[in-house]
Short mmCIF file of C-alpha atoms in Angstrom, two decimals:
data_model
loop_
_atom_site.label_atom_id
_atom_site.label_comp_id
_atom_site.label_asym_id
_atom_site.label_seq_id
_atom_site.Cartn_x
_atom_site.Cartn_y
_atom_site.Cartn_z
CA MET A 1 -14.26 14.44 5.74
CA ASN A 2 -11.27 12.89 7.41
CA LEU A 3 -9.36 10.43 5.14
CA LYS A 4 -6.30 9.92 7.53
CA LYS A 5 -6.03 7.18 10.00
CA VAL A 6 -3.17 6.98 12.60
CA TYR A 7 -1.64 3.60 13.52
CA THR A 8 0.82 3.47 16.60
CA GLU A 9 3.10 0.55 16.28
CA LYS A 10 2.50 -2.02 19.10
CA TYR A 11 2.25 -5.63 19.47
CA GLY A 12 -1.12 -7.35 18.24
CA TYR A 13 -3.42 -7.28 15.44
CA GLU A 14 -5.24 -3.86 14.78
CA ARG A 15 -7.80 -3.10 12.07
CA VAL A 16 -6.89 0.29 10.62
CA VAL A 17 -8.81 1.10 7.31
CA THR A 18 -12.09 -1.03 7.10
CA SER A 19 -15.22 -1.18 5.17
CA LYS A 20 -17.04 0.51 8.31
CA ASN A 21 -14.54 3.29 8.95
CA SER A 22 -13.77 4.36 5.40
CA SER A 23 -15.46 5.37 2.12
CA LEU A 24 -13.58 2.45 0.07
CA TYR A 25 -15.32 -0.43 -1.33
CA TYR A 26 -12.61 -2.81 -2.04
CA ALA A 27 -9.47 -1.87 -0.35
CA GLU A 28 -8.90 -2.40 3.45
CA ALA A 29 -5.71 -2.44 5.61
CA ASP A 30 -4.94 -4.12 9.15
CA MET A 31 -1.62 -4.02 11.00
CA LEU A 32 -0.02 -7.07 12.64
CA LYS A 33 3.26 -6.94 15.12
CA LEU A 34 4.48 -10.09 16.59
CA ALA A 35 7.45 -10.70 19.12
CA ASP A 36 9.69 -13.72 18.19
CA GLY A 37 7.93 -16.92 18.36
CA LYS A 38 4.41 -15.54 18.84
CA SER A 39 1.57 -16.37 16.55
CA TYR A 40 -1.60 -14.83 15.26
CA THR A 41 -4.41 -16.60 13.21
CA VAL A 42 -6.69 -14.76 10.79
CA ASP A 43 -10.04 -16.25 9.65
CA GLU A 44 -12.08 -13.80 7.64
CA PRO A 45 -14.28 -15.51 5.16
CA GLY A 46 -14.92 -13.81 1.68
CA LYS A 47 -11.72 -11.90 1.42
CA GLU A 48 -8.48 -12.35 -0.04
CA PHE A 49 -5.27 -11.17 1.64
CA VAL A 50 -1.77 -9.95 0.73
CA LEU A 51 0.74 -9.95 3.77
CA ILE A 52 3.55 -7.30 3.18
CA VAL A 53 6.22 -7.90 5.55
CA LEU A 54 7.51 -4.48 6.61
CA TYR A 55 10.19 -5.68 8.74
CA GLY A 56 11.43 -9.05 10.14
CA LYS A 57 10.59 -12.55 9.25
CA CYS A 58 7.74 -14.98 9.66
CA SER A 59 6.10 -18.07 8.70
CA VAL A 60 2.65 -18.15 7.14
CA ARG A 61 0.86 -21.58 7.40
CA GLY A 62 -2.58 -23.01 6.74
CA GLU A 63 -4.38 -26.04 5.47
CA GLY A 64 -2.33 -27.39 2.61
CA PHE A 65 0.38 -24.77 2.51
CA ALA A 66 3.42 -23.67 4.67
CA PHE A 67 5.80 -20.66 3.85
CA ASP A 68 8.48 -21.08 6.43
CA GLU A 69 10.38 -17.84 5.84
CA VAL A 70 8.68 -14.65 4.45
CA GLY A 71 10.47 -11.45 4.93
CA SER A 72 14.13 -10.30 4.19
CA ARG A 73 14.66 -6.61 5.46
CA GLU A 74 15.33 -4.97 8.74
CA SER A 75 13.50 -1.81 7.77
CA VAL A 76 11.18 -0.59 5.04
CA PHE A 77 14.34 1.29 3.52
CA ASP A 78 16.13 -2.18 2.71
CA GLY A 79 14.65 -2.50 -0.74
CA ALA A 80 11.36 -4.21 -1.92
CA ALA A 81 9.15 -6.33 0.61
CA GLU A 82 8.52 -9.94 0.49
CA SER A 83 4.77 -10.98 0.83
CA ALA A 84 2.47 -13.98 0.79
CA TYR A 85 -0.94 -14.18 -0.89
CA ILE A 86 -3.74 -15.92 0.75
CA GLY A 87 -6.97 -16.75 -1.15
CA LYS A 88 -10.51 -16.58 -0.17
CA ASP A 89 -12.01 -18.49 2.76
CA THR A 90 -8.53 -19.55 3.87
CA PRO A 91 -7.54 -19.30 7.57
CA PHE A 92 -3.94 -18.61 8.10
CA THR A 93 -1.43 -18.34 10.97
CA VAL A 94 1.45 -15.98 11.16
CA THR A 95 4.38 -16.74 13.47
CA ALA A 96 7.44 -14.46 14.00
CA LYS A 97 10.89 -15.97 13.42
CA GLY A 98 14.14 -14.65 14.64
CA GLY A 99 12.84 -11.25 16.35
CA ASP A 100 9.98 -9.10 15.77
CA VAL A 101 8.01 -9.02 12.70
CA LYS A 102 5.53 -6.29 11.52
CA ILE A 103 3.25 -6.98 8.70
CA ALA A 104 0.66 -4.78 6.68
CA VAL A 105 -2.37 -6.83 6.00
CA CYS A 106 -3.93 -5.86 2.81
CA LYS A 107 -7.25 -7.40 2.00
CA ALA A 108 -10.38 -7.05 -0.40
CA PRO A 109 -13.53 -8.77 -0.99
CA ALA A 110 -12.92 -11.84 -3.21
CA GLU A 111 -15.34 -13.79 -5.51
CA LYS A 112 -12.84 -16.41 -6.91
CA TYR A 113 -10.39 -18.64 -4.95
CA TYR A 114 -6.53 -18.56 -5.95
CA ALA A 115 -4.26 -20.82 -4.10
CA PRO A 116 -1.94 -19.31 -1.69
CA TYR A 117 1.57 -18.37 -2.69
CA GLN A 118 4.74 -16.68 -1.75
CA ILE A 119 6.62 -13.65 -3.55
CA LYS A 120 10.43 -13.52 -2.74
CA LYS A 121 12.21 -10.10 -3.21
CA ALA A 122 14.16 -11.35 -6.15
CA ASP A 123 10.75 -11.58 -7.89
CA VAL A 124 9.90 -8.02 -7.34
CA THR A 125 10.37 -5.50 -10.15
CA VAL A 126 11.69 -2.11 -9.11
CA LYS A 127 11.53 0.83 -11.64
CA THR A 128 12.43 4.56 -11.45
CA PHE A 129 9.60 7.09 -12.08
CA GLY A 130 9.67 10.82 -12.82
CA LYS A 131 12.53 13.05 -12.92
CA ASP A 132 14.08 16.10 -11.22
CA SER A 133 12.04 17.00 -8.02
CA PHE A 134 9.56 14.03 -8.65
CA VAL A 135 12.01 11.30 -9.22
CA ARG A 136 11.25 8.02 -7.05
CA ASP A 137 12.13 4.44 -6.99
CA VAL A 138 8.80 2.25 -7.24
CA ALA A 139 8.37 -1.42 -6.47
CA PHE A 140 5.71 -3.61 -7.93
CA THR A 141 5.41 -5.55 -4.82
CA PHE A 142 2.21 -7.45 -5.75
CA ALA A 143 1.70 -6.89 -9.55
CA GLU A 144 -1.25 -7.13 -11.79
CA THR A 145 0.44 -10.39 -13.24
CA ASN A 146 0.16 -12.04 -9.77
CA PRO A 147 -3.10 -14.24 -9.66
CA ALA A 148 -5.68 -12.33 -7.43
CA ASN A 149 -9.28 -10.92 -7.69
CA HIS A 150 -8.72 -7.21 -6.78
CA LEU A 151 -5.44 -6.32 -5.01
CA TYR A 152 -2.74 -4.52 -6.69
CA ILE A 153 0.01 -3.51 -4.33
CA GLY A 154 3.52 -1.70 -4.38
CA GLU A 155 5.88 0.68 -2.53
CA PHE A 156 7.84 3.96 -3.31
CA TRP A 157 10.66 5.91 -1.68
CA VAL A 158 10.76 9.56 -1.97
CA ASN A 159 14.11 11.62 -0.97
CA ASP A 160 14.53 14.82 0.71
CA GLY A 161 11.99 17.31 -0.28
CA ASN A 162 10.90 15.52 -3.46
CA TRP A 163 7.42 14.77 -4.63
CA ALA A 164 5.64 11.62 -5.55
CA SER A 165 2.18 10.62 -7.47
CA TYR A 166 3.31 13.81 -9.57
CA PRO A 167 2.09 14.79 -11.85
CA PRO A 168 -1.18 14.45 -10.08
CA HIS A 169 -3.01 11.39 -11.13
CA LYS A 170 -6.30 9.81 -10.43
CA HIS A 171 -8.06 6.41 -11.09
CA ASP A 172 -11.84 6.69 -10.28
CA VAL A 173 -13.57 6.38 -13.57
CA ASP A 174 -14.22 3.08 -15.30
CA ASP A 175 -12.96 4.14 -18.71
CA MET A 176 -10.79 1.30 -19.80
CA PRO A 177 -8.20 0.87 -21.07
CA ARG A 178 -7.33 4.76 -20.39
CA GLU A 179 -8.37 4.71 -16.68
CA GLY A 180 -9.74 2.20 -14.06
CA ALA A 181 -11.77 2.68 -10.97
CA LEU A 182 -9.28 1.64 -8.12
CA ASP A 183 -9.41 2.26 -4.38
CA GLU A 184 -6.34 3.26 -2.92
CA ILE A 185 -4.56 3.30 0.75
CA TYR A 186 -1.15 4.97 1.22
CA TYR A 187 0.86 3.86 4.24
CA PHE A 188 3.83 6.11 5.32
CA GLU A 189 7.11 5.73 7.40
CA PHE A 190 10.10 8.03 7.47
CA ASP A 191 13.68 7.28 8.07
CA LYS A 192 13.80 9.55 11.38
CA PRO A 193 11.07 9.60 13.90
CA GLN A 194 10.41 13.25 13.42
CA GLY A 195 10.12 12.96 9.61
CA PHE A 196 7.15 14.15 7.81
CA GLY A 197 5.45 15.24 4.75
CA PHE A 198 2.27 16.29 3.23
CA GLN A 199 -0.49 14.27 1.42
CA ALA A 200 -3.23 16.03 -0.71
CA VAL A 201 -6.49 14.50 -2.07
CA TYR A 202 -8.62 16.66 -4.25
CA SER A 203 -11.33 16.17 -7.03
CA ALA A 204 -11.65 18.05 -10.21
CA GLU A 205 -15.14 19.00 -8.94
CA GLY A 206 -13.78 20.54 -5.88
CA ASP A 207 -15.94 18.44 -3.43
CA ILE A 208 -12.82 16.83 -2.09
CA ASN A 209 -10.03 19.22 -1.05
CA GLU A 210 -8.03 17.63 1.83
CA VAL A 211 -4.33 18.12 2.85
CA TYR A 212 -2.74 16.16 5.63
CA LYS A 213 0.68 16.29 7.49
CA ILE A 214 1.82 12.62 7.31
CA GLU A 215 4.10 11.04 9.90
CA ASN A 216 5.18 7.43 10.80
CA GLY A 217 2.38 5.11 11.07
CA ASP A 218 -0.12 7.24 9.14
CA PHE A 219 -2.57 6.01 6.39
CA VAL A 220 -4.59 7.99 3.88
CA GLU A 221 -7.39 6.69 2.15
CA ILE A 222 -8.13 7.81 -1.44
CA PRO A 223 -11.67 7.03 -2.57
CA ARG A 224 -11.15 9.18 -5.70
CA GLY A 225 -9.50 12.25 -6.98
CA TYR A 226 -5.89 13.38 -7.41
CA HIS A 227 -3.40 12.52 -4.72
CA PRO A 228 0.11 13.99 -5.03
CA MET A 229 2.47 14.02 -2.01
CA THR A 230 5.74 15.58 -0.96
CA VAL A 231 8.35 14.99 1.83
CA ALA A 232 9.93 17.50 4.11
CA PRO A 233 13.57 18.35 3.25
CA GLY A 234 16.05 16.41 5.35
CA TYR A 235 13.99 13.14 5.34
CA LYS A 236 13.33 10.09 3.35
CA ASN A 237 10.00 8.76 2.98
CA TYR A 238 8.58 5.02 2.52
CA CYS A 239 4.99 4.55 1.20
CA LEU A 240 3.10 1.27 0.86
CA TRP A 241 0.32 1.84 -1.81
CA ILE A 242 -2.62 -0.62 -1.80
CA MET A 243 -4.94 -0.53 -4.62
CA ALA A 244 -8.03 -2.62 -5.28
CA GLY A 245 -10.77 -2.58 -7.96
CA LYS A 246 -12.34 -4.56 -10.74
CA GLU A 247 -9.25 -3.91 -12.90
CA ARG A 248 -5.65 -4.17 -11.76
CA GLY A 249 -2.81 -2.17 -12.91
CA LEU A 250 -1.38 1.52 -13.43
CA LEU A 251 -4.69 2.45 -15.06
CA SER A 252 -4.47 6.28 -14.00
CA ALA A 253 -5.10 9.62 -15.85
CA SER A 254 -2.84 12.60 -14.94
CA GLU A 255 -4.33 15.94 -14.50
CA GLU A 256 -4.07 17.70 -17.82
CA CYS A 257 -2.83 21.18 -16.79
CA HIS A 258 0.24 19.56 -15.11
CA LYS A 259 1.43 17.07 -17.96
CA TRP A 260 3.64 19.71 -19.34
CA VAL A 261 6.30 19.07 -16.63
CA VAL A 262 7.01 15.47 -17.96
CA ALA A 263 7.71 16.95 -21.34
CA LYS A 264 9.78 20.02 -20.34
#
């Protein structure tokens, strides 16, 4: 079992985590990098999209809508991302403005059409989760309150040897309102090119027990199970998390034997 995919940054459109090369049903992730003034058109029926602008600025246009400036940061460490939602069966064109732009193209199958809309940085909620060595800032970049079928997306930042997704949690059982069944994809960057960390994915049953060294551009798909991660000392980590399922939200269950660390 290999749940890790590697993306090497380059100009153009690349399909990274797809329904054909992963075990996920809902969540998929592509990457798009464009030079200033260059454009790319996406026409993929039956799916909804959220375009997370990792750095740079772009316009996003299609029939009946035009978002002339999406994006507000020079790197993923400049606060929360801006984004655009594109509904089912809606072709769209992205054009880089004022320099290079890099975009995580998050997508999922869709049943219902929702009209396209833009999310500004000022509209994104950022909270601090955890404490001590597992404290991290979390941005709800595309929250469950945003109209959509299945996508639920955010970002977190982890400092210098700390942990995230901790205590270990999972969201692979349809047991609402306690837990929802959602696919997830993690995408990683680090503040230095040699930065790294480790991502675990394991199930209570033991049939999944994977650990990956993660570096710039790496993706890890999480079909089920617990998935804590840690960053090597001396480095800062950025993670984009892409969740998708029938229910949307932080509908997770922590591993019982580790819950005590929250209360201590």
